[in-house]
mmCIF file of C-alpha atoms in Angstrom:
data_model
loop_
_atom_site.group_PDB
_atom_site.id
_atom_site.type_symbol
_atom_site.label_atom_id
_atom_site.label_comp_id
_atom_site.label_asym_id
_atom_site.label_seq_id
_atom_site.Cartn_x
_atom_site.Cartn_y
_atom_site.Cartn_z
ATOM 1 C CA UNK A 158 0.000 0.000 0.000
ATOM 2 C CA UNK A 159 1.758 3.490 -1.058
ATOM 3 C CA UNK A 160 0.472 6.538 1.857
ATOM 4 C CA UNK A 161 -0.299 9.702 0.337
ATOM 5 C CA UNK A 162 2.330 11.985 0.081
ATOM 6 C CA UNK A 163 4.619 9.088 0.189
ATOM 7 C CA UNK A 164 8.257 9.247 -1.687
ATOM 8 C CA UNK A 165 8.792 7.342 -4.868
ATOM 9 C CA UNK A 166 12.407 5.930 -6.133
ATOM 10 C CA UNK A 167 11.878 8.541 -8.546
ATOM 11 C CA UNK A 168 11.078 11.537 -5.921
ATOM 12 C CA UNK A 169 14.030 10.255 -4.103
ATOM 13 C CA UNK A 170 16.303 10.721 -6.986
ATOM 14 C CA UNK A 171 15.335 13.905 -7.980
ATOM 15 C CA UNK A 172 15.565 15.149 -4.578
ATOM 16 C CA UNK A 173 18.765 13.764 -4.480
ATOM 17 C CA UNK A 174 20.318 15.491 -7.609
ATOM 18 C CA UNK A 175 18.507 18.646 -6.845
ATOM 19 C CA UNK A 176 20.375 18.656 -3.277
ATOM 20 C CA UNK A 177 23.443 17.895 -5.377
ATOM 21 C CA UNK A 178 23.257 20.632 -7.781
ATOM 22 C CA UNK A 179 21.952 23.368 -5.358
ATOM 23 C CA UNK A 180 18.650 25.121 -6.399
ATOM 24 C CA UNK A 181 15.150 25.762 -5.860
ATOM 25 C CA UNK A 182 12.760 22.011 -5.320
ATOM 26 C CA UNK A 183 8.794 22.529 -5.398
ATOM 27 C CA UNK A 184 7.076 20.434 -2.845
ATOM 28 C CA UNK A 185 4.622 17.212 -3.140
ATOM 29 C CA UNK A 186 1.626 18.766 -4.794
ATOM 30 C CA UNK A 187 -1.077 20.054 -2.738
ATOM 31 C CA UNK A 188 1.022 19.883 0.711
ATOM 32 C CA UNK A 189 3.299 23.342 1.061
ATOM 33 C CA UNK A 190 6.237 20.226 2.083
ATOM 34 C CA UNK A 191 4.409 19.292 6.021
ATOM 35 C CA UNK A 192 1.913 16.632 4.503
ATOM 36 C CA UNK A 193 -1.386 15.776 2.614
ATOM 37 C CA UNK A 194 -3.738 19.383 2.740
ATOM 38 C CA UNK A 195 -7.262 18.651 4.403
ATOM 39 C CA UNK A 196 -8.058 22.680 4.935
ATOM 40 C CA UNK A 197 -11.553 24.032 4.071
ATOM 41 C CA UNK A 198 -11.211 26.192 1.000
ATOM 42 C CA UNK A 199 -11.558 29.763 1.603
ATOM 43 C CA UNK A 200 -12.350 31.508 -1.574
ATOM 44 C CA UNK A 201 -10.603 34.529 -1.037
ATOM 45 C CA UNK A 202 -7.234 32.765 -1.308
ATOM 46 C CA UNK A 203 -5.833 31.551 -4.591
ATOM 47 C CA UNK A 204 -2.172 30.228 -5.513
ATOM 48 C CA UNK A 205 0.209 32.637 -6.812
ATOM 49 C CA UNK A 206 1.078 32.685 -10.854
ATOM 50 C CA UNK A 207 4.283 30.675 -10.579
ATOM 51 C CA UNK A 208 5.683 33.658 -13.013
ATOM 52 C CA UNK A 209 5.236 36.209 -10.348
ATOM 53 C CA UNK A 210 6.491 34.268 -7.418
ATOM 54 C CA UNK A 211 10.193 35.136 -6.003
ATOM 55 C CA UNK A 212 12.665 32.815 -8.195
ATOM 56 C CA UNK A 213 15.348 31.079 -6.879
ATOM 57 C CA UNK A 214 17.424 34.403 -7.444
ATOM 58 C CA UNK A 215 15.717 36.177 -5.324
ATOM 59 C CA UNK A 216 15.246 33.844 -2.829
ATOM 60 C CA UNK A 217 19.198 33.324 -2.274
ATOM 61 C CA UNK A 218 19.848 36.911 -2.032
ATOM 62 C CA UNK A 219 17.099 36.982 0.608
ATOM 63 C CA UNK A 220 18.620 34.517 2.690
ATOM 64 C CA UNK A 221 21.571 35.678 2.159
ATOM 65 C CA UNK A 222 21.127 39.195 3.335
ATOM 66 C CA UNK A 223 19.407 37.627 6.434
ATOM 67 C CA UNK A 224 22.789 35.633 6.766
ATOM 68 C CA UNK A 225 20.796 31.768 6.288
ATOM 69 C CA UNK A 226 22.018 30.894 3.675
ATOM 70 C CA UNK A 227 22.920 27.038 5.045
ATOM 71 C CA UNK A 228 20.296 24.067 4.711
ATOM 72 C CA UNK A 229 17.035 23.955 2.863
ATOM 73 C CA UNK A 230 14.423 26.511 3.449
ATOM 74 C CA UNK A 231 11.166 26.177 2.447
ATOM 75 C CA UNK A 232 9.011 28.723 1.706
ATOM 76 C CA UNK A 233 4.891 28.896 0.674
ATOM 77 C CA UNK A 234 3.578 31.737 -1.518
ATOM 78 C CA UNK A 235 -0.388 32.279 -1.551
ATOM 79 C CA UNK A 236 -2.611 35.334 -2.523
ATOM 80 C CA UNK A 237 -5.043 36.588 -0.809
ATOM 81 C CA UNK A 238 -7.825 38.633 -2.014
ATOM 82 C CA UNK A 239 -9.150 41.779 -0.204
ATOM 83 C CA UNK A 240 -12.059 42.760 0.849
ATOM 84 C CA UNK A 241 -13.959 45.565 -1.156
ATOM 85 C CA UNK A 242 -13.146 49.065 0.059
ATOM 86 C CA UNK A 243 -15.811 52.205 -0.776
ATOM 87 C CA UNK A 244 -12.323 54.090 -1.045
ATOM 88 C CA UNK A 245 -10.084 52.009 -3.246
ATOM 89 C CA UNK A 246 -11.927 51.048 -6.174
ATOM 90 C CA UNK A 247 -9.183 48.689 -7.679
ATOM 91 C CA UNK A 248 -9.587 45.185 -6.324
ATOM 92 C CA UNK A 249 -6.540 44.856 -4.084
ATOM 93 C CA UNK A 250 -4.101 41.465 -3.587
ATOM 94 C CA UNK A 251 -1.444 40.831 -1.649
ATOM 95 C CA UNK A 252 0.817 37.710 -1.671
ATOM 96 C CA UNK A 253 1.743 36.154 1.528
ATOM 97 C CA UNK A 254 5.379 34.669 1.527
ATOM 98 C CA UNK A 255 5.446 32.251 4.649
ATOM 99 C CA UNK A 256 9.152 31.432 5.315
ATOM 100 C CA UNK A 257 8.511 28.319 7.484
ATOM 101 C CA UNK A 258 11.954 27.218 8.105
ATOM 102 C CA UNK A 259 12.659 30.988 9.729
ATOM 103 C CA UNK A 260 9.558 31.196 11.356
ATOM 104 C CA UNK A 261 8.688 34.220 9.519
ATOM 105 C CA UNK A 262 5.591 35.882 7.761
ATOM 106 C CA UNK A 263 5.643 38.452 4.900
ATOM 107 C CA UNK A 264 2.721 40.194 3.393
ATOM 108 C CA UNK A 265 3.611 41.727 -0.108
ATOM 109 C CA UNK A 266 1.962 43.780 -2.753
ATOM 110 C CA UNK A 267 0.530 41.628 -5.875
ATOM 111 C CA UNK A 268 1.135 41.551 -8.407
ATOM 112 C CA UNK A 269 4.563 42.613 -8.316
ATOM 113 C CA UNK A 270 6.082 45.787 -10.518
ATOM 114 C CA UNK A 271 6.872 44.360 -13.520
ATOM 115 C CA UNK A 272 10.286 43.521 -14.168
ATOM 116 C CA UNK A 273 11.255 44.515 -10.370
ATOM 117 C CA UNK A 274 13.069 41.140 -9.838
ATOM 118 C CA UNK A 275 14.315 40.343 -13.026
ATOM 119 C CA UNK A 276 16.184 42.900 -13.615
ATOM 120 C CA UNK A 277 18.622 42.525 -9.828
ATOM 121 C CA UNK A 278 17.585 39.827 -8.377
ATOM 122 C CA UNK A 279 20.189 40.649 -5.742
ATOM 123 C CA UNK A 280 18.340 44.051 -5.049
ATOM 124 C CA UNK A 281 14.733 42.173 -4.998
ATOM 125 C CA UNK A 282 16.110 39.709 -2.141
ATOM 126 C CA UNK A 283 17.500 42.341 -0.590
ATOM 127 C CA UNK A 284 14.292 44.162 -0.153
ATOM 128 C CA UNK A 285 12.548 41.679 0.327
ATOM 129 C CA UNK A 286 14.577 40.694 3.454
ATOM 130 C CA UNK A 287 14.853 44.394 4.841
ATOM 131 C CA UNK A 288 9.939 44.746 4.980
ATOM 132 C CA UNK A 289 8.142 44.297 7.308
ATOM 133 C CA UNK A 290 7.578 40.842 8.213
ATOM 134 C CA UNK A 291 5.611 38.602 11.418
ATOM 135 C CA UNK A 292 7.923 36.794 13.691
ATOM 136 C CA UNK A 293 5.307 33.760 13.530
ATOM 137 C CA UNK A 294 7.184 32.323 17.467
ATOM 138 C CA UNK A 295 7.031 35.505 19.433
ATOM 139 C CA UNK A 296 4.582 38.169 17.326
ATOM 140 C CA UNK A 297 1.714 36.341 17.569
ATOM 141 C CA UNK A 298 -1.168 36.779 20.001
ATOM 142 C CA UNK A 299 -4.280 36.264 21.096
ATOM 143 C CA UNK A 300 -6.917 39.421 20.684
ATOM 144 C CA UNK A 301 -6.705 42.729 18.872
ATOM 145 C CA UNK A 302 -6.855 44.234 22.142
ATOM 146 C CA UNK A 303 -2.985 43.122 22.799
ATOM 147 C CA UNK A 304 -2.010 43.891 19.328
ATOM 148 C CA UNK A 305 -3.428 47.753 20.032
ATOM 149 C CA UNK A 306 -0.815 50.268 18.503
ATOM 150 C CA UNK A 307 2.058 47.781 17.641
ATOM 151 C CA UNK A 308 2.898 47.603 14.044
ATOM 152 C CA UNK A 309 5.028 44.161 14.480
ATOM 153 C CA UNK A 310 2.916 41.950 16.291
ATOM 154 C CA UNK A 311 -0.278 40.065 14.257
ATOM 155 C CA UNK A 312 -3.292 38.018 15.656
ATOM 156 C CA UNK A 313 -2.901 34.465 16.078
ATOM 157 C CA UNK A 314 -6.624 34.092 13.949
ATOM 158 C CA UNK A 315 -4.926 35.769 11.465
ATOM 159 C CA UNK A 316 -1.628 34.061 10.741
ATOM 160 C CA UNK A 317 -2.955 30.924 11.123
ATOM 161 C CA UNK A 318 -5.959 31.232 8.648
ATOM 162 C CA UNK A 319 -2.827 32.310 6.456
ATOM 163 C CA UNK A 320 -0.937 29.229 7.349
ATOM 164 C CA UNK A 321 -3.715 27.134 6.381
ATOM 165 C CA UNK A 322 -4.158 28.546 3.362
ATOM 166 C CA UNK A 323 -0.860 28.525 2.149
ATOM 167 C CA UNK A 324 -1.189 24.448 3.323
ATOM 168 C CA UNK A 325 -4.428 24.278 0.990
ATOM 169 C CA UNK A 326 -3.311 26.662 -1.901
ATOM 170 C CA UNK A 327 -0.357 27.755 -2.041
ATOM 171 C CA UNK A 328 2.807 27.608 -3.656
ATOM 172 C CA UNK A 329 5.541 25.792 -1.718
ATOM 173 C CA UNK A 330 9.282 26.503 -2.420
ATOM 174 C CA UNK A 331 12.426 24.656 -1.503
ATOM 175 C CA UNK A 332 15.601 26.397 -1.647
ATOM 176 C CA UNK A 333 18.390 23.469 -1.039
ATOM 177 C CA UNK A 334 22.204 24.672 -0.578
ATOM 178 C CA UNK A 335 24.961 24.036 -3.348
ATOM 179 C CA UNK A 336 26.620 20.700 -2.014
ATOM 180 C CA UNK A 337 28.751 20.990 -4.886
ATOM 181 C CA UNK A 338 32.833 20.933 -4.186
ATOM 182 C CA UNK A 339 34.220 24.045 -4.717
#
Protein backbone atom coordinates (compact mmCIF):
# COMPACT_ATOMS: atom_id res chain seq x y z
CA UNK A 1 0.00 0.00 0.00
CA UNK A 2 1.76 3.49 -1.06
CA UNK A 3 0.47 6.54 1.86
CA UNK A 4 -0.30 9.70 0.34
CA UNK A 5 2.33 11.99 0.08
CA UNK A 6 4.62 9.09 0.19
CA UNK A 7 8.26 9.25 -1.69
CA UNK A 8 8.79 7.34 -4.87
CA UNK A 9 12.41 5.93 -6.13
CA UNK A 10 11.88 8.54 -8.55
CA UNK A 11 11.08 11.54 -5.92
CA UNK A 12 14.03 10.26 -4.10
CA UNK A 13 16.30 10.72 -6.99
CA UNK A 14 15.34 13.90 -7.98
CA UNK A 15 15.57 15.15 -4.58
CA UNK A 16 18.77 13.76 -4.48
CA UNK A 17 20.32 15.49 -7.61
CA UNK A 18 18.51 18.65 -6.85
CA UNK A 19 20.37 18.66 -3.28
CA UNK A 20 23.44 17.89 -5.38
CA UNK A 21 23.26 20.63 -7.78
CA UNK A 22 21.95 23.37 -5.36
CA UNK A 23 18.65 25.12 -6.40
CA UNK A 24 15.15 25.76 -5.86
CA UNK A 25 12.76 22.01 -5.32
CA UNK A 26 8.79 22.53 -5.40
CA UNK A 27 7.08 20.43 -2.84
CA UNK A 28 4.62 17.21 -3.14
CA UNK A 29 1.63 18.77 -4.79
CA UNK A 30 -1.08 20.05 -2.74
CA UNK A 31 1.02 19.88 0.71
CA UNK A 32 3.30 23.34 1.06
CA UNK A 33 6.24 20.23 2.08
CA UNK A 34 4.41 19.29 6.02
CA UNK A 35 1.91 16.63 4.50
CA UNK A 36 -1.39 15.78 2.61
CA UNK A 37 -3.74 19.38 2.74
CA UNK A 38 -7.26 18.65 4.40
CA UNK A 39 -8.06 22.68 4.94
CA UNK A 40 -11.55 24.03 4.07
CA UNK A 41 -11.21 26.19 1.00
CA UNK A 42 -11.56 29.76 1.60
CA UNK A 43 -12.35 31.51 -1.57
CA UNK A 44 -10.60 34.53 -1.04
CA UNK A 45 -7.23 32.76 -1.31
CA UNK A 46 -5.83 31.55 -4.59
CA UNK A 47 -2.17 30.23 -5.51
CA UNK A 48 0.21 32.64 -6.81
CA UNK A 49 1.08 32.69 -10.85
CA UNK A 50 4.28 30.68 -10.58
CA UNK A 51 5.68 33.66 -13.01
CA UNK A 52 5.24 36.21 -10.35
CA UNK A 53 6.49 34.27 -7.42
CA UNK A 54 10.19 35.14 -6.00
CA UNK A 55 12.66 32.82 -8.19
CA UNK A 56 15.35 31.08 -6.88
CA UNK A 57 17.42 34.40 -7.44
CA UNK A 58 15.72 36.18 -5.32
CA UNK A 59 15.25 33.84 -2.83
CA UNK A 60 19.20 33.32 -2.27
CA UNK A 61 19.85 36.91 -2.03
CA UNK A 62 17.10 36.98 0.61
CA UNK A 63 18.62 34.52 2.69
CA UNK A 64 21.57 35.68 2.16
CA UNK A 65 21.13 39.20 3.33
CA UNK A 66 19.41 37.63 6.43
CA UNK A 67 22.79 35.63 6.77
CA UNK A 68 20.80 31.77 6.29
CA UNK A 69 22.02 30.89 3.68
CA UNK A 70 22.92 27.04 5.05
CA UNK A 71 20.30 24.07 4.71
CA UNK A 72 17.04 23.96 2.86
CA UNK A 73 14.42 26.51 3.45
CA UNK A 74 11.17 26.18 2.45
CA UNK A 75 9.01 28.72 1.71
CA UNK A 76 4.89 28.90 0.67
CA UNK A 77 3.58 31.74 -1.52
CA UNK A 78 -0.39 32.28 -1.55
CA UNK A 79 -2.61 35.33 -2.52
CA UNK A 80 -5.04 36.59 -0.81
CA UNK A 81 -7.83 38.63 -2.01
CA UNK A 82 -9.15 41.78 -0.20
CA UNK A 83 -12.06 42.76 0.85
CA UNK A 84 -13.96 45.57 -1.16
CA UNK A 85 -13.15 49.07 0.06
CA UNK A 86 -15.81 52.21 -0.78
CA UNK A 87 -12.32 54.09 -1.04
CA UNK A 88 -10.08 52.01 -3.25
CA UNK A 89 -11.93 51.05 -6.17
CA UNK A 90 -9.18 48.69 -7.68
CA UNK A 91 -9.59 45.19 -6.32
CA UNK A 92 -6.54 44.86 -4.08
CA UNK A 93 -4.10 41.46 -3.59
CA UNK A 94 -1.44 40.83 -1.65
CA UNK A 95 0.82 37.71 -1.67
CA UNK A 96 1.74 36.15 1.53
CA UNK A 97 5.38 34.67 1.53
CA UNK A 98 5.45 32.25 4.65
CA UNK A 99 9.15 31.43 5.31
CA UNK A 100 8.51 28.32 7.48
CA UNK A 101 11.95 27.22 8.10
CA UNK A 102 12.66 30.99 9.73
CA UNK A 103 9.56 31.20 11.36
CA UNK A 104 8.69 34.22 9.52
CA UNK A 105 5.59 35.88 7.76
CA UNK A 106 5.64 38.45 4.90
CA UNK A 107 2.72 40.19 3.39
CA UNK A 108 3.61 41.73 -0.11
CA UNK A 109 1.96 43.78 -2.75
CA UNK A 110 0.53 41.63 -5.88
CA UNK A 111 1.13 41.55 -8.41
CA UNK A 112 4.56 42.61 -8.32
CA UNK A 113 6.08 45.79 -10.52
CA UNK A 114 6.87 44.36 -13.52
CA UNK A 115 10.29 43.52 -14.17
CA UNK A 116 11.25 44.52 -10.37
CA UNK A 117 13.07 41.14 -9.84
CA UNK A 118 14.32 40.34 -13.03
CA UNK A 119 16.18 42.90 -13.62
CA UNK A 120 18.62 42.53 -9.83
CA UNK A 121 17.59 39.83 -8.38
CA UNK A 122 20.19 40.65 -5.74
CA UNK A 123 18.34 44.05 -5.05
CA UNK A 124 14.73 42.17 -5.00
CA UNK A 125 16.11 39.71 -2.14
CA UNK A 126 17.50 42.34 -0.59
CA UNK A 127 14.29 44.16 -0.15
CA UNK A 128 12.55 41.68 0.33
CA UNK A 129 14.58 40.69 3.45
CA UNK A 130 14.85 44.39 4.84
CA UNK A 131 9.94 44.75 4.98
CA UNK A 132 8.14 44.30 7.31
CA UNK A 133 7.58 40.84 8.21
CA UNK A 134 5.61 38.60 11.42
CA UNK A 135 7.92 36.79 13.69
CA UNK A 136 5.31 33.76 13.53
CA UNK A 137 7.18 32.32 17.47
CA UNK A 138 7.03 35.50 19.43
CA UNK A 139 4.58 38.17 17.33
CA UNK A 140 1.71 36.34 17.57
CA UNK A 141 -1.17 36.78 20.00
CA UNK A 142 -4.28 36.26 21.10
CA UNK A 143 -6.92 39.42 20.68
CA UNK A 144 -6.71 42.73 18.87
CA UNK A 145 -6.85 44.23 22.14
CA UNK A 146 -2.98 43.12 22.80
CA UNK A 147 -2.01 43.89 19.33
CA UNK A 148 -3.43 47.75 20.03
CA UNK A 149 -0.82 50.27 18.50
CA UNK A 150 2.06 47.78 17.64
CA UNK A 151 2.90 47.60 14.04
CA UNK A 152 5.03 44.16 14.48
CA UNK A 153 2.92 41.95 16.29
CA UNK A 154 -0.28 40.07 14.26
CA UNK A 155 -3.29 38.02 15.66
CA UNK A 156 -2.90 34.47 16.08
CA UNK A 157 -6.62 34.09 13.95
CA UNK A 158 -4.93 35.77 11.46
CA UNK A 159 -1.63 34.06 10.74
CA UNK A 160 -2.96 30.92 11.12
CA UNK A 161 -5.96 31.23 8.65
CA UNK A 162 -2.83 32.31 6.46
CA UNK A 163 -0.94 29.23 7.35
CA UNK A 164 -3.71 27.13 6.38
CA UNK A 165 -4.16 28.55 3.36
CA UNK A 166 -0.86 28.53 2.15
CA UNK A 167 -1.19 24.45 3.32
CA UNK A 168 -4.43 24.28 0.99
CA UNK A 169 -3.31 26.66 -1.90
CA UNK A 170 -0.36 27.76 -2.04
CA UNK A 171 2.81 27.61 -3.66
CA UNK A 172 5.54 25.79 -1.72
CA UNK A 173 9.28 26.50 -2.42
CA UNK A 174 12.43 24.66 -1.50
CA UNK A 175 15.60 26.40 -1.65
CA UNK A 176 18.39 23.47 -1.04
CA UNK A 177 22.20 24.67 -0.58
CA UNK A 178 24.96 24.04 -3.35
CA UNK A 179 26.62 20.70 -2.01
CA UNK A 180 28.75 20.99 -4.89
CA UNK A 181 32.83 20.93 -4.19
CA UNK A 182 34.22 24.05 -4.72
Amino acid sequence: MRLPGAWTARRRAAVLAACLAGGALPAPAGTSGTGPATITADPAFSPPDRRHVPGVGVLQAFLATLGRPRGTQRFCFVVERMPADPATPQPRQALHMVWATGGRLYTLPWPPRPGNRDENPVFAGQALAWSRSADLRDGVVDTDAERFGSSFLVTRAWADRILRQCRRAGVAVWIVPDRRAP
